Amino acid sequence: MMTLACRKLDPHPESPARHHCGPWLVWLHGLLGSGLDWLPVAELCGDYPSLLIDLPGHGKSVAQTTRGFADISRQLVQTLQANGIREYWLAGYSLGGRIAMYHACYGSHHGLQGLLVEGGNLGLESAELREKRLQHDRLWGQRFRQEPLPQVLADWYQQDVFADLDTQQREKLVLLRADNHGPAVADMLEATSLGHQPWLLPALQRLTVPYTYLCGDRDHKFQQLAAQFSLPLRTLARAGHNAHRANPGAFAAQVLSFLSQSSFLSLPR
């Protein structure tokens, strides 16, 4: 069984969830992150037990590899089984959001109660765009393998999607992410390239579980995407692409609001 490293958080002592085996919140981080990125939000959602997962090539799963979306969806299932989790809400940011959407659409997702996606790309509609993206990600992969990580990260955080960050915030992220292992990041980046991801919108529209799309009010790219495809958008104030890092309180409030509105689906059947 190929399980991923993870950290469990019990619900607050006074939480009703403490006394029965209700659904878990399962959190998937973005590229260059780890499960601990979700800790501030998960603690604020402490009425629910949480599982903070380290994706392949990251955190304590740094030695783990994956062949792509179908493979990582299986690794997720095995990790849930190994931790005795039968019912769960799945939340993911950026790369983690793309993996979460793939899992909900195409994976073995028995027990999935609902889906929360923060700034996750739905994919690319044409073979030409997918091939272009593969080439783009291979170039980044080459840099992650060969160059000093702080140097690559300094350029990584200059990409348009991080336009809301100021110089100090970029420098802080470079320092925070510099303890990653470059070749492991490169492997994951290439295995989960948008060029390999299916176009998820049709399958998302057929989902039978509730889902929501979370986005910072300064993340213009993903707000536009949500509007274009009529995704069920929840906007977070004073935040860009990484909204849960910029404003964990507002993010947790939106998560809890979504869960309470959808809670009839999480009742034991």
XYZ file of N, CA and C in Angstrom:
807
model
N 0.849 -1.207 0.000
C 0.000 0.000 0.000
C 0.877 1.246 0.000
N 0.610 2.163 -0.933
C 1.415 3.376 -1.063
C 0.700 4.540 -0.389
N 1.055 4.812 0.873
C 0.382 5.887 1.599
C 1.283 7.111 1.676
N 0.648 8.267 1.817
C 1.349 9.539 1.905
C 1.488 9.956 3.369
N 2.562 10.681 3.660
C 2.741 11.208 5.018
C 1.611 12.184 5.324
N 1.165 12.208 6.556
C 0.068 13.096 6.918
C 0.089 13.361 8.422
N -0.679 14.353 8.803
C -0.817 14.715 10.219
C -2.302 14.785 10.553
N -2.694 14.135 11.636
C -4.089 14.157 12.080
C -4.304 15.247 13.121
N -5.426 15.938 13.010
C -5.839 16.900 14.038
C -7.188 16.452 14.590
N -7.249 16.200 15.882
C -8.521 15.849 16.510
C -9.410 17.085 16.597
N -10.731 16.876 16.630
C -11.610 18.037 16.838
C -11.427 18.622 18.228
N -11.878 19.866 18.397
C -11.838 20.506 19.712
C -12.531 19.620 20.750
N -12.068 19.652 21.993
C -12.660 18.796 23.037
C -14.173 18.969 23.184
N -14.668 20.215 22.974
C -16.102 20.453 23.165
C -16.918 20.198 21.891
N -16.245 19.793 20.799
C -16.949 19.598 19.535
C -17.813 18.339 19.567
N -19.035 18.407 18.977
C -19.882 17.205 18.880
C -19.187 16.082 18.107
N -18.318 16.456 17.147
C -17.629 15.452 16.314
C -16.706 14.568 17.140
N -16.384 15.026 18.352
C -15.488 14.276 19.219
C -16.127 12.957 19.664
N -17.444 12.938 19.636
C -18.159 11.800 20.217
C -18.765 10.859 19.173
N -18.560 11.164 17.887
C -19.014 10.219 16.854
C -18.068 10.319 15.657
N -18.128 9.314 14.812
C -17.194 9.250 13.679
C -17.768 9.972 12.475
N -17.877 11.288 12.570
C -18.395 12.081 11.454
C -17.344 12.275 10.378
N -17.701 13.004 9.342
C -16.769 13.211 8.230
C -15.526 14.011 8.642
N -14.438 13.716 7.976
C -13.178 14.419 8.163
C -13.035 15.528 7.120
N -12.211 16.511 7.455
C -11.716 17.468 6.463
C -10.335 16.998 6.030
N -10.156 16.778 4.741
C -8.877 16.320 4.196
C -8.322 17.435 3.315
N -7.074 17.860 3.608
C -6.500 19.066 3.010
C -5.313 18.713 2.107
N -5.327 19.250 0.872
C -4.246 19.042 -0.098
C -3.603 20.387 -0.437
N -2.300 20.490 -0.232
C -1.573 21.752 -0.425
C -1.189 21.965 -1.897
N -0.581 23.112 -2.172
C -0.117 23.432 -3.515
C 1.329 23.017 -3.743
N 1.800 23.191 -4.985
C 3.190 22.897 -5.304
C 4.103 23.715 -4.386
N 5.163 23.090 -3.899
C 6.174 23.701 -3.019
C 5.734 23.801 -1.561
N 4.500 23.400 -1.265
C 4.009 23.501 0.104
C 4.105 22.181 0.852
N 3.329 22.082 1.924
C 3.199 20.830 2.684
C 1.867 20.881 3.419
N 1.507 19.766 4.029
C 0.253 19.722 4.777
C 0.169 20.784 5.855
N 1.317 21.157 6.414
C 1.329 22.149 7.499
C 0.851 23.533 7.041
N 0.872 23.781 5.718
C 0.350 25.060 5.210
C -1.098 25.275 5.642
N -1.819 24.174 5.830
C -3.248 24.253 6.158
C -3.509 24.353 7.657
N -2.462 24.252 8.474
C -2.674 24.164 9.923
C -3.509 25.319 10.496
N -3.219 26.603 10.158
C -4.021 27.689 10.739
C -5.509 27.575 10.397
N -5.812 27.189 9.149
C -7.216 27.054 8.737
C -7.857 25.842 9.399
N -7.139 24.716 9.396
C -7.685 23.484 9.984
C -7.996 23.674 11.467
N -7.129 24.402 12.175
C -7.382 24.648 13.602
C -8.623 25.507 13.816
N -8.873 26.429 12.883
C -10.071 27.266 12.964
C -11.335 26.495 12.577
N -11.155 25.364 11.923
C -12.281 24.479 11.576
C -12.317 23.295 12.540
N -11.981 23.559 13.793
C -11.728 22.506 14.774
C -12.937 21.731 15.259
N -14.154 22.058 14.763
C -15.294 21.197 15.066
C -15.208 19.887 14.289
N -14.323 19.873 13.291
C -14.141 18.684 12.456
C -12.736 18.122 12.660
N -12.574 16.793 12.617
C -11.218 16.243 12.574
C -10.607 16.533 11.205
N -9.303 16.766 11.165
C -8.631 17.099 9.908
C -7.474 16.156 9.635
N -7.219 15.935 8.350
C -6.045 15.198 7.893
C -5.274 16.103 6.942
N -4.041 16.467 7.347
C -3.175 17.333 6.537
C -2.181 16.440 5.796
N -2.332 16.347 4.494
C -1.536 15.410 3.698
C -0.346 16.106 3.052
N 0.807 15.437 3.066
C 1.973 15.873 2.290
C 1.938 15.151 0.946
N 1.799 15.890 -0.134
C 1.748 15.299 -1.473
C 3.125 14.758 -1.875
N 3.182 13.846 -2.856
C 4.476 13.278 -3.279
C 5.512 14.359 -3.593
N 6.749 14.106 -3.152
C 7.836 15.049 -3.408
C 7.871 16.239 -2.468
N 6.981 16.267 -1.473
C 6.845 17.415 -0.579
C 6.810 16.965 0.879
N 7.260 17.855 1.768
C 7.178 17.567 3.199
C 7.792 16.226 3.540
N 7.079 15.447 4.343
C 7.583 14.127 4.741
C 7.285 13.041 3.697
N 6.647 13.447 2.597
C 6.460 12.536 1.453
C 7.495 12.817 0.363
N 8.602 13.475 0.732
C 9.585 13.910 -0.266
C 10.139 12.750 -1.087
N 10.234 11.561 -0.479
C 10.780 10.403 -1.193
C 9.727 9.671 -2.022
N 8.459 10.060 -1.874
C 7.377 9.427 -2.639
C 7.339 10.003 -4.048
N 7.005 9.167 -5.012
C 6.817 9.637 -6.383
C 5.399 9.293 -6.829
N 4.994 9.884 -7.948
C 3.689 9.560 -8.520
C 3.795 9.637 -10.029
N 2.981 8.837 -10.709
C 3.023 8.816 -12.170
C 2.039 9.809 -12.780
N 1.183 10.397 -11.965
C 0.208 11.340 -12.509
C -1.077 11.337 -11.715
N -2.122 11.914 -12.295
C -3.361 12.163 -11.554
C -4.052 10.888 -11.087
N -4.141 9.882 -11.956
C -4.812 8.639 -11.561
C -4.048 7.961 -10.428
N -2.736 8.000 -10.516
C -1.884 7.378 -9.505
C -2.019 8.086 -8.163
N -1.988 9.406 -8.198
C -2.057 10.149 -6.931
C -3.448 10.035 -6.312
N -4.476 9.878 -7.147
C -5.816 9.647 -6.619
C -5.860 8.316 -5.864
N -5.183 7.297 -6.402
C -5.099 6.002 -5.702
C -4.311 6.133 -4.397
N -3.221 6.910 -4.430
C -2.429 7.127 -3.211
C -3.275 7.813 -2.136
N -4.115 8.734 -2.561
C -5.009 9.429 -1.633
C -5.986 8.436 -0.997
N -6.586 7.578 -1.818
C -7.528 6.569 -1.312
C -6.840 5.661 -0.290
N -5.632 5.204 -0.616
C -4.901 4.309 0.286
C -4.540 5.001 1.597
N -4.225 6.298 1.515
C -3.903 7.074 2.716
C -5.136 7.217 3.607
N -6.284 7.479 3.001
C -7.533 7.569 3.768
C -7.853 6.236 4.435
N -7.711 5.153 3.676
C -7.989 3.826 4.234
C -7.052 3.506 5.398
N -5.772 3.821 5.227
C -4.780 3.531 6.270
C -5.072 4.306 7.551
N -5.751 5.448 7.414
C -6.081 6.273 8.578
C -7.522 6.072 9.052
N -8.186 5.052 8.508
C -9.535 4.717 8.963
C -10.584 5.756 8.623
N -10.363 6.530 7.555
C -11.298 7.595 7.191
C -12.264 7.091 6.117
N -13.545 7.077 6.459
C -14.558 6.559 5.533
C -15.355 7.667 4.876
N -15.601 8.755 5.607
C -16.362 9.879 5.058
C -15.535 11.148 5.207
N -15.498 11.940 4.147
C -14.593 13.095 4.172
C -15.038 14.177 3.201
N -14.673 15.400 3.559
C -14.741 16.562 2.682
C -13.317 16.798 2.184
N -13.164 17.056 0.911
C -11.829 17.207 0.326
C -11.604 18.655 -0.079
N -10.544 19.274 0.475
C -10.203 20.661 0.161
C -8.804 20.711 -0.435
N -8.625 21.506 -1.489
C -7.306 21.592 -2.105
C -7.031 22.977 -2.664
N -5.770 23.366 -2.575
C -5.317 24.667 -3.085
C -4.424 24.474 -4.308
N -4.711 25.202 -5.383
C -3.872 25.237 -6.586
C -3.632 23.810 -7.107
N -2.402 23.299 -7.064
C -2.157 21.916 -7.477
C -3.030 20.950 -6.671
N -3.134 21.176 -5.353
C -3.989 20.328 -4.512
C -5.450 20.405 -4.929
N -5.878 21.580 -5.397
C -7.242 21.738 -5.896
C -7.469 20.951 -7.170
N -6.464 20.928 -8.043
C -6.574 20.166 -9.291
C -6.639 18.665 -9.002
N -5.817 18.228 -8.042
C -5.842 16.813 -7.648
C -7.192 16.469 -7.014
N -7.698 17.375 -6.176
C -8.999 17.145 -5.521
C -10.119 17.039 -6.556
N -10.116 17.929 -7.550
C -11.149 17.881 -8.592
C -11.043 16.596 -9.400
N -9.820 16.206 -9.765
C -9.643 14.966 -10.519
C -10.183 13.778 -9.711
N -9.822 13.751 -8.429
C -10.257 12.649 -7.559
C -11.786 12.584 -7.483
N -12.420 13.748 -7.328
C -13.882 13.790 -7.217
C -14.558 13.391 -8.529
N -13.902 13.715 -9.650
C -14.501 13.443 -10.960
C -14.213 12.032 -11.463
N -13.004 11.545 -11.232
C -12.560 10.303 -11.874
C -12.015 9.241 -10.918
N -11.739 9.606 -9.683
C -11.120 8.663 -8.752
C -12.142 7.767 -8.071
N -11.630 6.882 -7.232
C -12.488 6.043 -6.403
C -12.816 6.842 -5.140
N -13.966 7.493 -5.166
C -14.239 8.497 -4.124
C -15.430 8.120 -3.250
N -15.588 6.845 -2.981
C -16.640 6.418 -2.050
C -16.407 7.094 -0.690
N -17.445 7.712 -0.152
C -17.312 8.405 1.132
C -17.081 9.894 1.004
N -16.841 10.384 -0.233
C -16.632 11.824 -0.433
C -17.948 12.565 -0.213
N -17.925 13.536 0.708
C -19.131 14.303 1.055
C -19.249 15.596 0.259
N -18.121 16.139 -0.165
C -18.136 17.415 -0.874
C -16.721 17.865 -1.179
N -16.624 18.909 -1.988
C -15.353 19.349 -2.560
C -15.195 20.857 -2.393
N -14.024 21.271 -1.891
C -13.701 22.703 -1.764
C -12.403 22.951 -2.528
N -12.473 23.816 -3.535
C -11.319 24.063 -4.397
C -10.918 25.526 -4.291
N -9.650 25.758 -3.979
C -9.130 27.130 -3.932
C -8.159 27.337 -5.099
N -8.549 28.203 -6.032
C -7.650 28.577 -7.135
C -7.107 27.402 -7.915
N -7.966 26.426 -8.233
C -7.536 25.256 -9.000
C -7.922 25.403 -10.462
N -6.987 25.125 -11.370
C -7.239 25.246 -12.806
C -8.030 24.039 -13.314
N -9.042 24.278 -14.117
C -9.892 23.204 -14.625
C -9.209 22.387 -15.716
N -8.118 22.901 -16.261
C -7.415 22.192 -17.327
C -7.380 23.024 -18.601
N -6.915 22.403 -19.678
C -6.784 23.076 -20.974
C -7.611 22.305 -21.998
N -8.336 23.055 -22.834
C -9.333 22.419 -23.704
C -8.760 21.831 -24.993
N -7.596 22.293 -25.439
C -7.076 21.801 -26.720
C -5.752 21.066 -26.552
N -5.500 20.123 -27.447
C -4.243 19.360 -27.437
C -3.051 20.286 -27.634
N -3.248 21.321 -28.437
C -2.168 22.279 -28.703
C -1.765 23.023 -27.427
N -2.759 23.480 -26.673
C -2.478 24.178 -25.410
C -1.831 23.246 -24.396
N -2.284 21.996 -24.378
C -1.712 21.027 -23.430
C -0.244 20.747 -23.757
N 0.074 20.618 -25.035
C 1.461 20.363 -25.436
C 2.356 21.559 -25.100
N 1.833 22.745 -25.312
C 2.580 23.972 -24.977
C 2.867 24.025 -23.474
N 1.868 23.636 -22.673
C 2.037 23.660 -21.221
C 3.058 22.611 -20.772
N 3.038 21.431 -21.402
C 4.029 20.400 -21.073
C 5.442 20.913 -21.289
N 5.659 21.604 -22.405
C 6.988 22.168 -22.691
C 7.368 23.213 -21.648
N 6.410 24.058 -21.285
C 6.612 25.095 -20.270
C 7.017 24.465 -18.928
N 6.296 23.413 -18.526
C 6.577 22.784 -17.233
C 7.880 21.985 -17.252
N 8.239 21.437 -18.415
C 9.527 20.734 -18.523
C 10.690 21.704 -18.330
N 10.546 22.922 -18.836
C 11.601 23.941 -18.664
C 11.755 24.309 -17.186
N 10.625 24.487 -16.500
C 10.681 24.748 -15.056
C 11.289 23.557 -14.329
N 10.890 22.351 -14.743
C 11.423 21.132 -14.125
C 12.937 21.062 -14.247
N 13.435 21.417 -15.419
C 14.891 21.433 -15.663
C 15.575 22.406 -14.703
N 14.955 23.562 -14.517
C 15.532 24.564 -13.610
C 15.510 24.069 -12.157
N 14.375 23.473 -11.739
C 14.286 22.961 -10.367
C 15.334 21.874 -10.103
N 15.674 21.113 -11.133
C 16.675 20.048 -10.967
C 18.101 20.587 -10.931
N 18.372 21.642 -11.666
C 19.757 22.028 -11.941
C 20.239 23.277 -11.218
N 19.337 24.184 -10.885
C 19.758 25.483 -10.334
C 19.521 25.547 -8.824
N 20.231 26.431 -8.134
C 19.962 26.623 -6.700
C 18.499 27.023 -6.485
N 17.866 26.391 -5.512
C 16.433 26.578 -5.326
C 16.024 28.037 -5.075
N 16.738 28.792 -4.227
C 16.321 30.189 -4.021
C 16.293 31.002 -5.325
N 17.203 30.693 -6.228
C 17.280 31.396 -7.517
C 16.047 31.081 -8.378
N 15.661 29.807 -8.407
C 14.488 29.399 -9.192
C 13.220 29.972 -8.576
N 13.134 29.915 -7.245
C 11.938 30.397 -6.556
C 11.747 31.905 -6.745
N 12.845 32.648 -6.768
C 12.759 34.096 -6.978
C 12.050 34.394 -8.303
N 12.315 33.579 -9.327
C 11.645 33.742 -10.620
C 10.234 33.142 -10.602
N 10.072 32.012 -9.913
C 8.762 31.349 -9.825
C 7.699 32.309 -9.299
N 8.046 33.047 -8.261
C 7.064 33.939 -7.635
C 6.912 35.280 -8.368
N 7.568 35.404 -9.532
C 7.327 36.556 -10.401
C 6.232 36.268 -11.432
N 5.728 35.030 -11.452
C 4.693 34.682 -12.423
C 3.418 35.489 -12.167
N 2.638 35.675 -13.248
C 1.451 36.542 -13.194
C 0.488 36.178 -12.078
N 0.359 34.887 -11.781
C -0.614 34.447 -10.786
C -0.265 34.962 -9.382
N 1.022 35.340 -9.183
C 1.453 35.880 -7.879
C 1.615 37.404 -7.912
N 0.936 38.056 -8.867
C 1.111 39.502 -9.076
C 0.702 40.332 -7.862
N -0.161 39.789 -7.004
C -0.619 40.573 -5.847
C 0.428 40.664 -4.739
N 1.485 39.835 -4.814
C 2.509 39.828 -3.759
C 3.428 41.032 -3.890
N 3.827 41.607 -2.751
C 4.850 42.659 -2.801
C 6.228 42.010 -2.617
N 7.275 42.820 -2.730
C 8.647 42.294 -2.687
C 8.913 41.531 -1.395
N 8.485 42.094 -0.275
C 8.712 41.457 1.025
C 8.013 40.102 1.118
N 6.768 40.029 0.609
C 6.019 38.768 0.635
C 6.695 37.716 -0.238
N 7.218 38.152 -1.395
C 7.928 37.216 -2.276
C 9.177 36.683 -1.587
N 9.931 37.562 -0.973
C 11.171 37.144 -0.293
C 10.864 36.158 0.835
N 9.765 36.400 1.528
C 9.364 35.526 2.627
C 9.023 34.128 2.100
N 8.301 34.085 0.975
C 7.935 32.793 0.381
C 9.157 32.043 -0.139
N 10.098 32.772 -0.725
C 11.335 32.137 -1.205
C 12.061 31.470 -0.038
N 12.172 32.181 1.085
C 12.819 31.617 2.280
C 12.057 30.396 2.796
N 10.735 30.514 2.830
C 9.889 29.437 3.352
C 9.984 28.174 2.501
N 10.031 28.350 1.177
C 9.984 27.207 0.254
C 11.368 26.674 -0.125
N 12.430 27.340 0.328
C 13.788 26.945 -0.077
C 14.248 25.634 0.556
N 13.467 25.100 1.511
C 13.867 23.818 2.102
C 13.289 22.628 1.325
N 12.628 22.903 0.197
C 12.175 21.821 -0.672
C 13.365 21.151 -1.349
N 13.114 19.967 -1.916
C 14.133 19.245 -2.681
C 13.822 19.455 -4.165
N 14.657 20.225 -4.848
C 14.391 20.649 -6.225
C 13.997 19.526 -7.175
N 14.783 18.432 -7.251
C 14.419 17.348 -8.174
C 13.065 16.712 -7.858
N 12.718 16.603 -6.573
C 11.417 16.023 -6.189
C 10.274 16.938 -6.630
N 10.465 18.255 -6.467
C 9.470 19.230 -6.930
C 9.311 19.125 -8.449
N 10.449 19.004 -9.160
C 10.421 18.891 -10.618
C 9.631 17.667 -11.061
N 9.846 16.536 -10.395
C 9.124 15.306 -10.748
C 7.613 15.490 -10.594
N 7.223 16.109 -9.481
C 5.794 16.318 -9.213
C 5.195 17.327 -10.195
N 5.926 18.393 -10.463
C 5.478 19.426 -11.399
C 5.192 18.818 -12.772
N 6.093 17.962 -13.237
C 5.942 17.363 -14.559
C 4.839 16.298 -14.569
N 4.763 15.490 -13.508
C 3.749 14.419 -13.452
C 2.330 14.976 -13.409
N 2.183 16.164 -12.806
C 0.850 16.754 -12.645
C 0.685 18.029 -13.482
N 1.472 18.139 -14.537
C 1.356 19.297 -15.435
C -0.081 19.442 -15.939
N -0.489 20.694 -16.153
C -1.793 20.938 -16.778
C -1.890 20.247 -18.129
N -0.735 20.002 -18.752
C -0.710 19.292 -20.029
C -1.152 17.844 -19.912
N -1.066 17.277 -18.705
C -1.512 15.898 -18.476
C -2.914 15.821 -17.880
N -3.436 16.971 -17.455
C -4.724 16.976 -16.744
C -5.882 16.994 -17.735
N -6.912 16.173 -17.493
C -8.107 16.267 -18.354
C -8.812 17.612 -18.155
N -9.594 18.004 -19.147
C -10.459 19.175 -19.018
C -11.616 18.772 -18.107
N -11.675 19.361 -16.900
C -12.522 18.832 -15.827
C -13.937 19.411 -15.778
N -14.205 20.477 -16.534
C -15.502 21.144 -16.374
C -16.701 20.224 -16.598
N -16.765 19.442 -17.687
C -17.954 18.598 -17.886
C -18.181 17.629 -16.720
N -17.108 17.015 -16.236
C -17.242 16.073 -15.112
C -17.625 16.795 -13.824
N -17.078 17.991 -13.607
C -17.440 18.790 -12.426
C -18.929 19.111 -12.431
N -19.453 19.435 -13.620
C -20.872 19.800 -13.723
C -21.782 18.610 -13.442
N -21.236 17.402 -13.543
C -22.030 16.197 -13.270
C -21.863 15.693 -11.828
N -21.053 16.368 -11.029
C -20.814 15.910 -9.650
C -22.121 15.808 -8.876
N -22.234 14.750 -8.089
C -23.448 14.578 -7.286
C -23.234 15.032 -5.841
N -22.006 15.441 -5.503
C -21.748 16.005 -4.167
C -21.621 17.522 -4.303
N -21.915 18.267 -3.226
C -21.771 19.723 -3.301
C -20.306 20.127 -3.464
N -20.066 21.193 -4.192
C -18.706 21.721 -4.250
C -18.741 23.240 -4.318
N -17.641 23.844 -3.897
C -17.519 25.291 -3.946
C -16.127 25.665 -4.416
N -16.022 26.877 -4.961
C -14.771 27.358 -5.530
C -14.378 28.634 -4.785
N -13.247 28.589 -4.087
C -12.810 29.704 -3.245
C -11.687 30.474 -3.947
N -11.744 31.792 -3.806
C -10.804 32.615 -4.562
C -10.581 33.956 -3.859
N -9.322 34.400 -3.777
C -9.028 35.707 -3.204
C -9.556 36.830 -4.091
N -9.969 37.935 -3.477
C -10.532 39.029 -4.276
C -9.486 39.697 -5.174
N -8.199 39.415 -4.934
C -7.142 39.967 -5.797
C -6.634 38.952 -6.822
N -7.224 37.781 -6.809
C -6.809 36.727 -7.754
C -7.680 36.844 -9.004
N -7.320 37.790 -9.882
C -8.182 38.124 -11.014
C -8.291 36.969 -12.015
N -7.191 36.243 -12.209
C -7.205 35.133 -13.168
C -8.268 34.097 -12.800
N -8.286 33.680 -11.526
C -9.191 32.599 -11.141
C -10.610 33.098 -10.855
N -10.747 34.372 -10.512
C -12.097 34.935 -10.434
C -12.743 34.951 -11.809
N -11.928 35.312 -12.801
C -12.410 35.357 -14.184
C -12.800 33.950 -14.659
N -11.968 32.974 -14.306
C -12.242 31.583 -14.672
C -13.567 31.124 -14.048
N -13.760 31.460 -12.775
C -14.987 31.070 -12.075
C -16.211 31.706 -12.732
N -16.086 32.977 -13.123
C -17.202 33.666 -13.775
C -17.483 33.071 -15.150
N -16.426 32.788 -15.897
C -16.559 32.269 -17.259
C -17.311 30.941 -17.295
N -17.049 30.093 -16.289
C -17.636 28.748 -16.307
C -18.714 28.558 -15.238
N -19.197 29.682 -14.682
C -20.300 29.656 -13.706
C -20.029 28.710 -12.538
N -18.803 28.780 -12.000
C -18.468 27.970 -10.837
C -19.080 28.599 -9.589
N -19.409 27.792 -8.570
C -20.020 28.325 -7.340
C -18.986 29.054 -6.475
N -18.745 30.308 -6.809
C -17.622 31.078 -6.266
C -17.917 31.666 -4.885
N -16.911 31.564 -4.012
C -16.898 32.279 -2.726
C -15.619 33.105 -2.712
N -15.744 34.407 -2.540
C -14.595 35.313 -2.613
C -14.095 35.668 -1.220
N -12.755 35.744 -1.089
C -12.135 36.057 0.199
C -11.460 37.422 0.142
N -11.767 38.259 1.134
C -11.234 39.623 1.170
C -9.739 39.639 1.467
N -9.080 40.664 0.976
C -7.661 40.942 1.262
C -6.772 39.728 0.962
N -6.982 39.113 -0.186
C -6.223 37.910 -0.519
C -6.044 37.785 -2.032
N -4.896 37.207 -2.409
C -4.636 36.917 -3.811
C -4.788 35.434 -4.077
N -3.824 34.850 -4.833
C -3.944 33.450 -5.247
C -3.916 32.505 -4.045
N -3.044 32.781 -3.082
C -2.960 31.910 -1.903
C -3.790 32.524 -0.769
N -5.109 32.414 -0.923
C -6.027 33.109 -0.011
C -5.983 32.542 1.400
N -5.814 31.224 1.533
C -5.841 30.638 2.879
C -4.615 31.049 3.685
N -3.534 31.374 3.004
C -2.340 31.869 3.704
C -2.500 33.351 4.066
N -3.074 34.118 3.143
C -3.210 35.561 3.353
C -4.272 35.896 4.394
N -5.358 35.120 4.426
C -6.472 35.441 5.316
C -7.132 34.154 5.828
N -6.426 33.436 6.723
C -6.956 32.145 7.189
C -8.299 32.250 7.892
N -8.529 33.351 8.601
C -9.800 33.516 9.313
C -10.983 33.571 8.359
N -10.857 34.391 7.312
C -11.935 34.502 6.319
C -12.107 33.186 5.570
N -10.991 32.509 5.306
C -11.056 31.244 4.579
C -11.806 30.195 5.415
N -11.429 30.079 6.685
C -12.092 29.112 7.569
C -13.585 29.419 7.692
N -13.925 30.704 7.764
C -15.344 31.093 7.870
C -16.120 30.631 6.641
N -15.501 30.764 5.467
C -16.176 30.313 4.239
C -16.310 28.790 4.203
N -15.286 28.098 4.662
C -15.343 26.629 4.711
C -16.486 26.192 5.621
N -16.546 26.761 6.819
C -17.583 26.366 7.780
C -18.977 26.726 7.285
N -19.095 27.860 6.607
C -20.385 28.254 6.025
C -20.823 27.238 4.965
N -19.892 26.845 4.098
C -20.193 25.851 3.060
C -20.586 24.510 3.684
N -19.832 24.080 4.697
C -20.125 22.795 5.340
C -21.487 22.814 6.020
N -21.826 23.914 6.681
C -23.116 23.963 7.389
C -24.268 23.985 6.387
N -24.097 24.687 5.269
C -25.135 24.727 4.246
C -25.326 23.373 3.572
N -24.222 22.596 3.518
C -24.273 21.300 2.841
C -24.379 20.142 3.819
N -24.558 20.447 5.106
C -24.375 19.433 6.147
C -25.381 18.295 6.081
N -26.542 18.525 5.486
C -27.523 17.439 5.417
C -26.957 16.279 4.589
N -25.990 16.568 3.709
C -25.386 15.507 2.905
C -24.350 14.722 3.697
N -23.907 15.290 4.816
C -22.874 14.608 5.602
C -23.450 13.839 6.792
N -24.772 13.851 6.927
C -25.385 13.097 8.018
C -25.251 11.604 7.740
N -25.084 10.791 8.776
C -24.969 9.341 8.566
C -26.191 8.795 7.820
N -25.916 7.928 6.856
C -27.014 7.357 6.070
C -27.230 5.910 6.464
